[in-house]
CSV table of C-alpha atoms and ligand atoms in Angstrom, one decimal:
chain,number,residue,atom,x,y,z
A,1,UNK,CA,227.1,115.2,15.1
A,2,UNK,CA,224.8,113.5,17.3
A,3,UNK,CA,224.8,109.2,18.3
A,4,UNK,CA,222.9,106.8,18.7
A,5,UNK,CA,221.4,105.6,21.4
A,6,UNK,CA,219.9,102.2,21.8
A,7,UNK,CA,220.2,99.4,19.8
A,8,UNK,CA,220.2,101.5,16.6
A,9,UNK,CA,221.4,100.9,13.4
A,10,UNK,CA,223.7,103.2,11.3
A,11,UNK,CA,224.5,103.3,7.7
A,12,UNK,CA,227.7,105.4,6.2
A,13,UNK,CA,224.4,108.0,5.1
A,14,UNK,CA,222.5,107.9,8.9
A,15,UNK,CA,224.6,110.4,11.0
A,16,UNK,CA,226.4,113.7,9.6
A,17,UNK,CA,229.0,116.1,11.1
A,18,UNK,CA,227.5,119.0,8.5
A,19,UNK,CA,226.5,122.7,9.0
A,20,UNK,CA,223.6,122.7,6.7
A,21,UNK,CA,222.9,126.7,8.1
A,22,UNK,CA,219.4,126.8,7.5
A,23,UNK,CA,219.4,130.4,8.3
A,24,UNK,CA,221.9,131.2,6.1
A,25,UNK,CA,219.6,130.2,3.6
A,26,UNK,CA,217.7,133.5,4.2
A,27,UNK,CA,220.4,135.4,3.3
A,28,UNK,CA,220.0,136.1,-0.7
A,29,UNK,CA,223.8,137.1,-0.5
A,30,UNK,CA,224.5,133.1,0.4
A,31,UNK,CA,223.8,131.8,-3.5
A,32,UNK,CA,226.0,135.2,-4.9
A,33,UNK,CA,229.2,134.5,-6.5
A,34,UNK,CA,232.2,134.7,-4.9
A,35,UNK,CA,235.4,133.6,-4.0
A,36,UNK,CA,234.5,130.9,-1.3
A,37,UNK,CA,231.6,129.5,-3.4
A,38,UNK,CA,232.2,125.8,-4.3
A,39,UNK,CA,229.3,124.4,-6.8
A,40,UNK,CA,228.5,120.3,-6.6
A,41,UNK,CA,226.9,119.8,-10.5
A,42,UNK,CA,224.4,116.8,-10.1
A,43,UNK,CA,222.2,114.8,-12.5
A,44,UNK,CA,219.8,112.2,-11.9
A,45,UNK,CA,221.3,110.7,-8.9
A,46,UNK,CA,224.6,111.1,-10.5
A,47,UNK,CA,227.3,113.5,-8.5
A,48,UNK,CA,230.3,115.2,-9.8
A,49,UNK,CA,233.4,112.8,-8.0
A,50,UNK,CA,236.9,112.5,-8.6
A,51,UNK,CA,239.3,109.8,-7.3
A,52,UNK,CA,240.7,110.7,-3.8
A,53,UNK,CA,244.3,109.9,-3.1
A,54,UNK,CA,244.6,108.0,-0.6
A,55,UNK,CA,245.7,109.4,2.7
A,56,UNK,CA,244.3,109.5,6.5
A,57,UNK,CA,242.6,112.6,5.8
A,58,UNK,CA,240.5,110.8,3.3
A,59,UNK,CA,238.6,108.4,6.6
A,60,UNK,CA,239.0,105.3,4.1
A,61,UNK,CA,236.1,107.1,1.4
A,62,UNK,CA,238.1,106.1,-2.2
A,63,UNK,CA,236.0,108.6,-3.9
A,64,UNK,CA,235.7,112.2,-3.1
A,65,UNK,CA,232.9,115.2,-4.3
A,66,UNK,CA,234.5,117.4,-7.2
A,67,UNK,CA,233.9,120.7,-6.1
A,68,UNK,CA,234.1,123.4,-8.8
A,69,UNK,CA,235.4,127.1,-8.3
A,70,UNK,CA,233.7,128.4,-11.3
A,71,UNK,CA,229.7,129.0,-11.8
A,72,UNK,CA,228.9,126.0,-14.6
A,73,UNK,CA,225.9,127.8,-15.4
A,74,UNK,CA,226.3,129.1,-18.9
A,75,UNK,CA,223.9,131.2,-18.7
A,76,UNK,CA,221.7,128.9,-18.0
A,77,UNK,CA,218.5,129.3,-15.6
A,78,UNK,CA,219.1,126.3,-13.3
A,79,UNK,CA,218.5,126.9,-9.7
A,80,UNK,CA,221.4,127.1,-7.5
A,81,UNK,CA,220.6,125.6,-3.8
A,82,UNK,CA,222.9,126.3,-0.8
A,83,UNK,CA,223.9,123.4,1.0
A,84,UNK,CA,225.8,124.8,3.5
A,85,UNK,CA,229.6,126.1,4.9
A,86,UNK,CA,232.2,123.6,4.8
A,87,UNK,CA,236.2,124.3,5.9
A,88,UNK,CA,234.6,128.1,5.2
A,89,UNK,CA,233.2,127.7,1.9
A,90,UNK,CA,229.7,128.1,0.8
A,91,UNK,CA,228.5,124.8,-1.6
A,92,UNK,CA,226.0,125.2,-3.8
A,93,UNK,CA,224.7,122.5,-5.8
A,94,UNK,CA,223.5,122.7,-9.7
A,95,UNK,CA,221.5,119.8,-11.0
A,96,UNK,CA,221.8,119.4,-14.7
A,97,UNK,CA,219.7,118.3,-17.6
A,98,UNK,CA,221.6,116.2,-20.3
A,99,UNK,CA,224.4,118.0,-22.0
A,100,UNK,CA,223.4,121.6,-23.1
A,101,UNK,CA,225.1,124.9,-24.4
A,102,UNK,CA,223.4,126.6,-21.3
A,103,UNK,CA,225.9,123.9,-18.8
A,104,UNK,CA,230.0,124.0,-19.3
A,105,UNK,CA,231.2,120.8,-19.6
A,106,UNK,CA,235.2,120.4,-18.3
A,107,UNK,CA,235.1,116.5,-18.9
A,108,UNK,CA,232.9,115.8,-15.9
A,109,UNK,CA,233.0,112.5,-13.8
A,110,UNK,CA,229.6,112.3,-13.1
A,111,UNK,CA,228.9,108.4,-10.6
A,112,UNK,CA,225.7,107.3,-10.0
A,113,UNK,CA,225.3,107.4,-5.8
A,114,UNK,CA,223.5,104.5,-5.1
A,115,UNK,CA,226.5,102.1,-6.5
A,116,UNK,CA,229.3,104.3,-5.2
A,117,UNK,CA,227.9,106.1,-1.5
A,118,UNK,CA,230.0,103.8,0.5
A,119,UNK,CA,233.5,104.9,-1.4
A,120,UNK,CA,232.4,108.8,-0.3
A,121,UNK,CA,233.8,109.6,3.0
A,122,UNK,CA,230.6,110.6,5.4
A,123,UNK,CA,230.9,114.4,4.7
A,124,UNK,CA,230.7,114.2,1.3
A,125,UNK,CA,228.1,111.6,1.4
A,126,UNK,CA,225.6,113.5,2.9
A,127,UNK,CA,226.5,116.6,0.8
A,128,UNK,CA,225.7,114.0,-2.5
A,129,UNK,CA,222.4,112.6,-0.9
A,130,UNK,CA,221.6,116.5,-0.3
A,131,UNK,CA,222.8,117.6,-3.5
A,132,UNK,CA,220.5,114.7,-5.7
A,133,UNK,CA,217.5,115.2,-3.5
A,134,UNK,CA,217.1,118.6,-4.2
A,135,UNK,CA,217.9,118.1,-7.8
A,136,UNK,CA,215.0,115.8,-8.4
A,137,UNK,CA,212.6,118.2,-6.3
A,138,UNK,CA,213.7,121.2,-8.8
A,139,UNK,CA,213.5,119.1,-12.2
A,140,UNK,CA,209.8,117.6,-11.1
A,141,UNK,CA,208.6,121.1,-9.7
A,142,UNK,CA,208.6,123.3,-12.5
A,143,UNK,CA,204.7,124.5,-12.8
A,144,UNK,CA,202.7,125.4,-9.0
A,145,UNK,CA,200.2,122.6,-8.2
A,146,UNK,CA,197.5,124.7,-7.6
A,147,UNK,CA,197.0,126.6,-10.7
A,148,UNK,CA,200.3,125.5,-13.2
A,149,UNK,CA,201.9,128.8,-13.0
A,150,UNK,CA,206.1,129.1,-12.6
A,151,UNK,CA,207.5,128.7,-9.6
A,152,UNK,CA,210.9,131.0,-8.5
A,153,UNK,CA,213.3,129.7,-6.0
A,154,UNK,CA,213.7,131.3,-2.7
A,155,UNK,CA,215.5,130.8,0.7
A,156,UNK,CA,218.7,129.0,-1.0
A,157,UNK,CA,216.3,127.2,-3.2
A,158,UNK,CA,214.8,125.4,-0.4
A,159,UNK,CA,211.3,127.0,-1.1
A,160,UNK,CA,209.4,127.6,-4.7
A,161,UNK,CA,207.2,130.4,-4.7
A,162,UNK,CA,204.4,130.5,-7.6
A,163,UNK,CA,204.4,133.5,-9.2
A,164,UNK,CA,200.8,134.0,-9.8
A,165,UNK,CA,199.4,133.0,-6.1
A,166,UNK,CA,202.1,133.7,-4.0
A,167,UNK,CA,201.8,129.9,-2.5
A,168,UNK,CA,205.0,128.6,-1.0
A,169,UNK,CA,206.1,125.1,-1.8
A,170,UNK,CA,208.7,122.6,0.2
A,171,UNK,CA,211.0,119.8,-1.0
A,172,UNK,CA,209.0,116.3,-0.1
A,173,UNK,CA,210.5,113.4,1.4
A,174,UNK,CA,208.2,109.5,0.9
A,175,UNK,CA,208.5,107.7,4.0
A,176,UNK,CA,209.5,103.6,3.0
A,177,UNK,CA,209.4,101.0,5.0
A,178,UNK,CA,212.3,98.2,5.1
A,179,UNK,CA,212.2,95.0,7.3
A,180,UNK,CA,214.2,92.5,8.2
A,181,UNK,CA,211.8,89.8,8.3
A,182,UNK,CA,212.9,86.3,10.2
A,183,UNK,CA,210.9,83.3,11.5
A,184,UNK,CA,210.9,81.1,14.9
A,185,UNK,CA,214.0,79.5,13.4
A,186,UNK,CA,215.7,82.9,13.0
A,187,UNK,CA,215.8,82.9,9.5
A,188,UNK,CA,215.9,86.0,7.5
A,189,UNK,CA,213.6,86.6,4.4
A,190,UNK,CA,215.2,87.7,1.6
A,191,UNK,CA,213.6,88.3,-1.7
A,192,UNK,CA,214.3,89.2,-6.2
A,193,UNK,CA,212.6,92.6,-6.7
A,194,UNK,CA,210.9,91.6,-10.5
A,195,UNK,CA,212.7,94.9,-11.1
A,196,UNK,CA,216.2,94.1,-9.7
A,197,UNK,CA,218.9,93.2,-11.8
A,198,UNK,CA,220.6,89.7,-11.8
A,199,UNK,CA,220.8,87.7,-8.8
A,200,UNK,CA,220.0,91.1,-6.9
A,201,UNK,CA,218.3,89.9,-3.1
A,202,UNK,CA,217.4,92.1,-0.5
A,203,UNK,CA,215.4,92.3,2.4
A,204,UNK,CA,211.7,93.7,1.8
A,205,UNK,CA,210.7,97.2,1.3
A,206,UNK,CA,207.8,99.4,0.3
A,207,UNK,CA,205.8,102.8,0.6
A,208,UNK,CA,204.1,103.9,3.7
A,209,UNK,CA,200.5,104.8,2.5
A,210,UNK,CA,198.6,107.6,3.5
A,211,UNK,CA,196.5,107.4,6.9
A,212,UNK,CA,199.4,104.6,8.1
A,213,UNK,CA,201.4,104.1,11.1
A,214,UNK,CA,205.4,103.0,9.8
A,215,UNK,CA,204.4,100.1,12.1
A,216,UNK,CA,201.1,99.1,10.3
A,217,UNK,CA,203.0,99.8,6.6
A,218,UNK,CA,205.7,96.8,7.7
A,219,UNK,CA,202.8,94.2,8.5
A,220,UNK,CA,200.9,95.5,5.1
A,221,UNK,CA,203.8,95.4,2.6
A,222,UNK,CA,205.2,91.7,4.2
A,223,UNK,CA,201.5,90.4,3.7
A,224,UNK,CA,201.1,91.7,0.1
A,225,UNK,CA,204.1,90.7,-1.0
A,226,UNK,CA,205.1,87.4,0.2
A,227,UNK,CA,201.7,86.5,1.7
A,228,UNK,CA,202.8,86.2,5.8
A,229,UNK,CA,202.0,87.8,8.9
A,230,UNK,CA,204.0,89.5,10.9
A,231,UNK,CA,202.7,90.2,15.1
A,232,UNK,CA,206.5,91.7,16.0
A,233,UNK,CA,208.5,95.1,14.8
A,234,UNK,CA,210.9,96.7,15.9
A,235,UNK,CA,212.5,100.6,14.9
A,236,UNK,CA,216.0,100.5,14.4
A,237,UNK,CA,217.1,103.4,12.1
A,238,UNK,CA,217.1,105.6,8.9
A,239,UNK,CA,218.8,106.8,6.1
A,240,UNK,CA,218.0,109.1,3.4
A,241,UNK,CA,217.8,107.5,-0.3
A,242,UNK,CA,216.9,110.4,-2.4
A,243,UNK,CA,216.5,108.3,-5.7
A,244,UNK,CA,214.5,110.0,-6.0
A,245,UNK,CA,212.9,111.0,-2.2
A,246,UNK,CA,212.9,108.0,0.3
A,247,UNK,CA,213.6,108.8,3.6
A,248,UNK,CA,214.0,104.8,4.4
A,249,UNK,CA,212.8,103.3,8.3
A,250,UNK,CA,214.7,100.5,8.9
A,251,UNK,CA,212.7,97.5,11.2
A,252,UNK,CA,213.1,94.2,12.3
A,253,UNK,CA,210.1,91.9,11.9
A,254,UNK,CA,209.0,88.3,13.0
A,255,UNK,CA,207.2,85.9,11.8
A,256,UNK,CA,206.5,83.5,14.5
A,257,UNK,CA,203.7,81.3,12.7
A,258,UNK,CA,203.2,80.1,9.1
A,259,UNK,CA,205.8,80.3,6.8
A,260,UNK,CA,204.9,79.5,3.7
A,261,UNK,CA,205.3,81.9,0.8
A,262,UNK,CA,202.6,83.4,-1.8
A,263,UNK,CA,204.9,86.2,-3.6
A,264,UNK,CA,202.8,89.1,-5.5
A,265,UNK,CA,203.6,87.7,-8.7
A,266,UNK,CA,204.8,91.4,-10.7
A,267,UNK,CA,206.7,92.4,-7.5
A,268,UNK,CA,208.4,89.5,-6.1
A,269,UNK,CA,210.4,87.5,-8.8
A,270,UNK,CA,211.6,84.8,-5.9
A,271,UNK,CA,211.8,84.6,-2.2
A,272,UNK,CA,213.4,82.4,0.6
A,273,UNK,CA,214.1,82.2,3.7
A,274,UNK,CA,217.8,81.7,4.4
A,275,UNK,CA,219.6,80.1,7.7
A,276,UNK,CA,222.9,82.2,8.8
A,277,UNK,CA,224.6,78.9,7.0
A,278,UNK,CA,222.3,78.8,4.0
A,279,UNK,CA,222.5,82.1,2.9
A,280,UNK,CA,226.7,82.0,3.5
A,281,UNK,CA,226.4,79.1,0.6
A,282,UNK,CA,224.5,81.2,-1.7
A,283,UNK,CA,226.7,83.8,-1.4
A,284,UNK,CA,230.1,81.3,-1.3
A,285,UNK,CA,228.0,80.3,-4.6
A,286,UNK,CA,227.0,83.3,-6.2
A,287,UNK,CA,223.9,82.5,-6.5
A,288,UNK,CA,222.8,85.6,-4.9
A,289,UNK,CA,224.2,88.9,-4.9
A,290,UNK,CA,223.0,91.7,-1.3
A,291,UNK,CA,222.8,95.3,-1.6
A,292,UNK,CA,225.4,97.6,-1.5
A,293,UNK,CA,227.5,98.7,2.1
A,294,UNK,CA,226.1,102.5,2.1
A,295,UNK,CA,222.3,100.6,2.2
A,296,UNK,CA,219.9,100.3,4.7
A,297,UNK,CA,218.9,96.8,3.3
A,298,UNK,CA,222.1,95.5,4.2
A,299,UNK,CA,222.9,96.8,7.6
A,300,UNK,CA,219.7,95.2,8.3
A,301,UNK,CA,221.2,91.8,6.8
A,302,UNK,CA,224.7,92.3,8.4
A,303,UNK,CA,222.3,92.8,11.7
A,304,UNK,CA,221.0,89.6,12.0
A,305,UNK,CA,223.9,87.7,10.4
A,306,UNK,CA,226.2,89.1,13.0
A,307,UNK,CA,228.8,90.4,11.0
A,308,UNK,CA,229.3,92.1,7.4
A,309,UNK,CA,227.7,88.8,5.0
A,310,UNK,CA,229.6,90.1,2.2
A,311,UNK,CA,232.4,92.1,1.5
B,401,LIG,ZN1,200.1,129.0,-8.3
């Protein structure tokens, strides 16, 4: 497992303890049946979990993976991908279309990640943000981009081949942007997403373009979307957030001239900029609601608040 050092930031999904044995994944022999197999059955960010029973084993997580003994593949043609050895098994992950005859169904818990990462203990965390990523690589890649043939899993499912050309292909990962924007006051943007639900605020986020510096990308998306300029960053983590391929680079940002808003009207539904005192009121309120403990967005709002702003 490796630290950090500097004034980094971590999130539960930043640093893992895992043995993803990327050479195993050469072996054809590492997605064959077999006793120490263990098979994680994902579906559109969703993971197979069952409640974990409290105990110091557990590191605090509330949730825990459901690993299954028994290949759920009915038959079916759905490609396994090795994950790696864990307390000497092999998991192998199986993402799933919507109920089928081809998938066994033993009454399945299947939780959506993105509300329930923080209540996985790390280990299984990764495994999950592993597990989804390469689920929504193998349901979009079915035909080869260069001439629409099938593609066949190779190397653990880490690689489709096509089977007309011979071309290799490689899971992708978007690079995204996230910033922590504050002013010469030291107050911190936060901002509705049009598409967020409810009273949903976060800090602001967006896709790094091609032919961009990360840097350049933080500047650009603060400007488009709330109409200010930025002249500071600064790098202070990532995470992964396969929903369905962000690898998200977390940045502090300031503002130190004009701060008045212009918000891309079909992005931004409402921004403000909050004081440490203003934005304990909305919460204390309700009238806002942050993003989840496992997210990047909120260890960049814990960051400048001091301390967890919401439990
Ligand atoms: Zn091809």
């Amino acid at each position: 497992m490796v630290t950090l050092r500097g004034p980094h930031l971590a999130t539960p999904l930043t640093l893992s303890s895992s043995d993803r044995d990327a050479h195993g994944r050469l072996d054809p022999a590492t997605i064959a049946p077999g006793e120490d197999v263990r098979y994680l059955v994902t579906r559109s960010g969703e993971a197979a979990m069952e409640e974990a029973a409290a105990s110091a084993e557990s590191e605090g997580g509330t949730l825990r993976l459901a690993l299954e003994t028994a290949d759920p593949r009915n038959g079916g043609a759905q490609v396994l991908v090795y994950l790696g050895r864990r307390d000497g098994q092999r998991i192998l992950a199986v993402e799933i279309g919507e109920p089928s005859a081809e998938i066994d169904d033993p009454g399945r818990d299947l939780r959506d990640l993105r509300r329930v990462a923080e209540q996985l203990d790390v280990e299984d965390a990764e495994l999950a943000v592993t597990a989804v990523a390469m689920g929504a690589w193998h349901r979009s890649m079915r035909h080869c981009p260069q001439c629409g043939a099938l593609l066949e899993a190779e190397v653990g499912g880490w690689v489709l081949r096509c089977t007309a050309d011979g071309t290799e292909h490689f899971p992708r990962t978007d690079a995204a942007v996230i910033m922590a924007v504050r002013d010469s006051e030291d107050r911190l943007l936060l901002a509705r997403n049009a598409h967020f639900r409810g009273r949903f605020h976060s800090v602001l986020a967006g896709f790094v373009e091609p032919g961009e510096s990360l840097e350049n990308a933080v500047a650009r998306e603060v400007a488009e979307e709330v109409g200010v300029l930025v002249e500071e960053v600064e790098y202070v983590g990532s995470q992964p957030w396969p929903f369905p391929r962000s690898l998200m680079l977390g940045y502090r940002a300031w503002v130190p001239g004009d701060t008045a808003l212009t918000l891309q009207e079909d992005e931004i539904a409402e921004a403000r900029w909050f004081s440490r005192a203003e934005l304990a009121a909305a919460l204390e309120a309700e009238e806002i609601e942050l993003p989840g403990a496992a997210s990047m967005g909120r260890a960049l709002i814990d960051d400048w608040y001091g301390r967890s702003a919401q439990r």
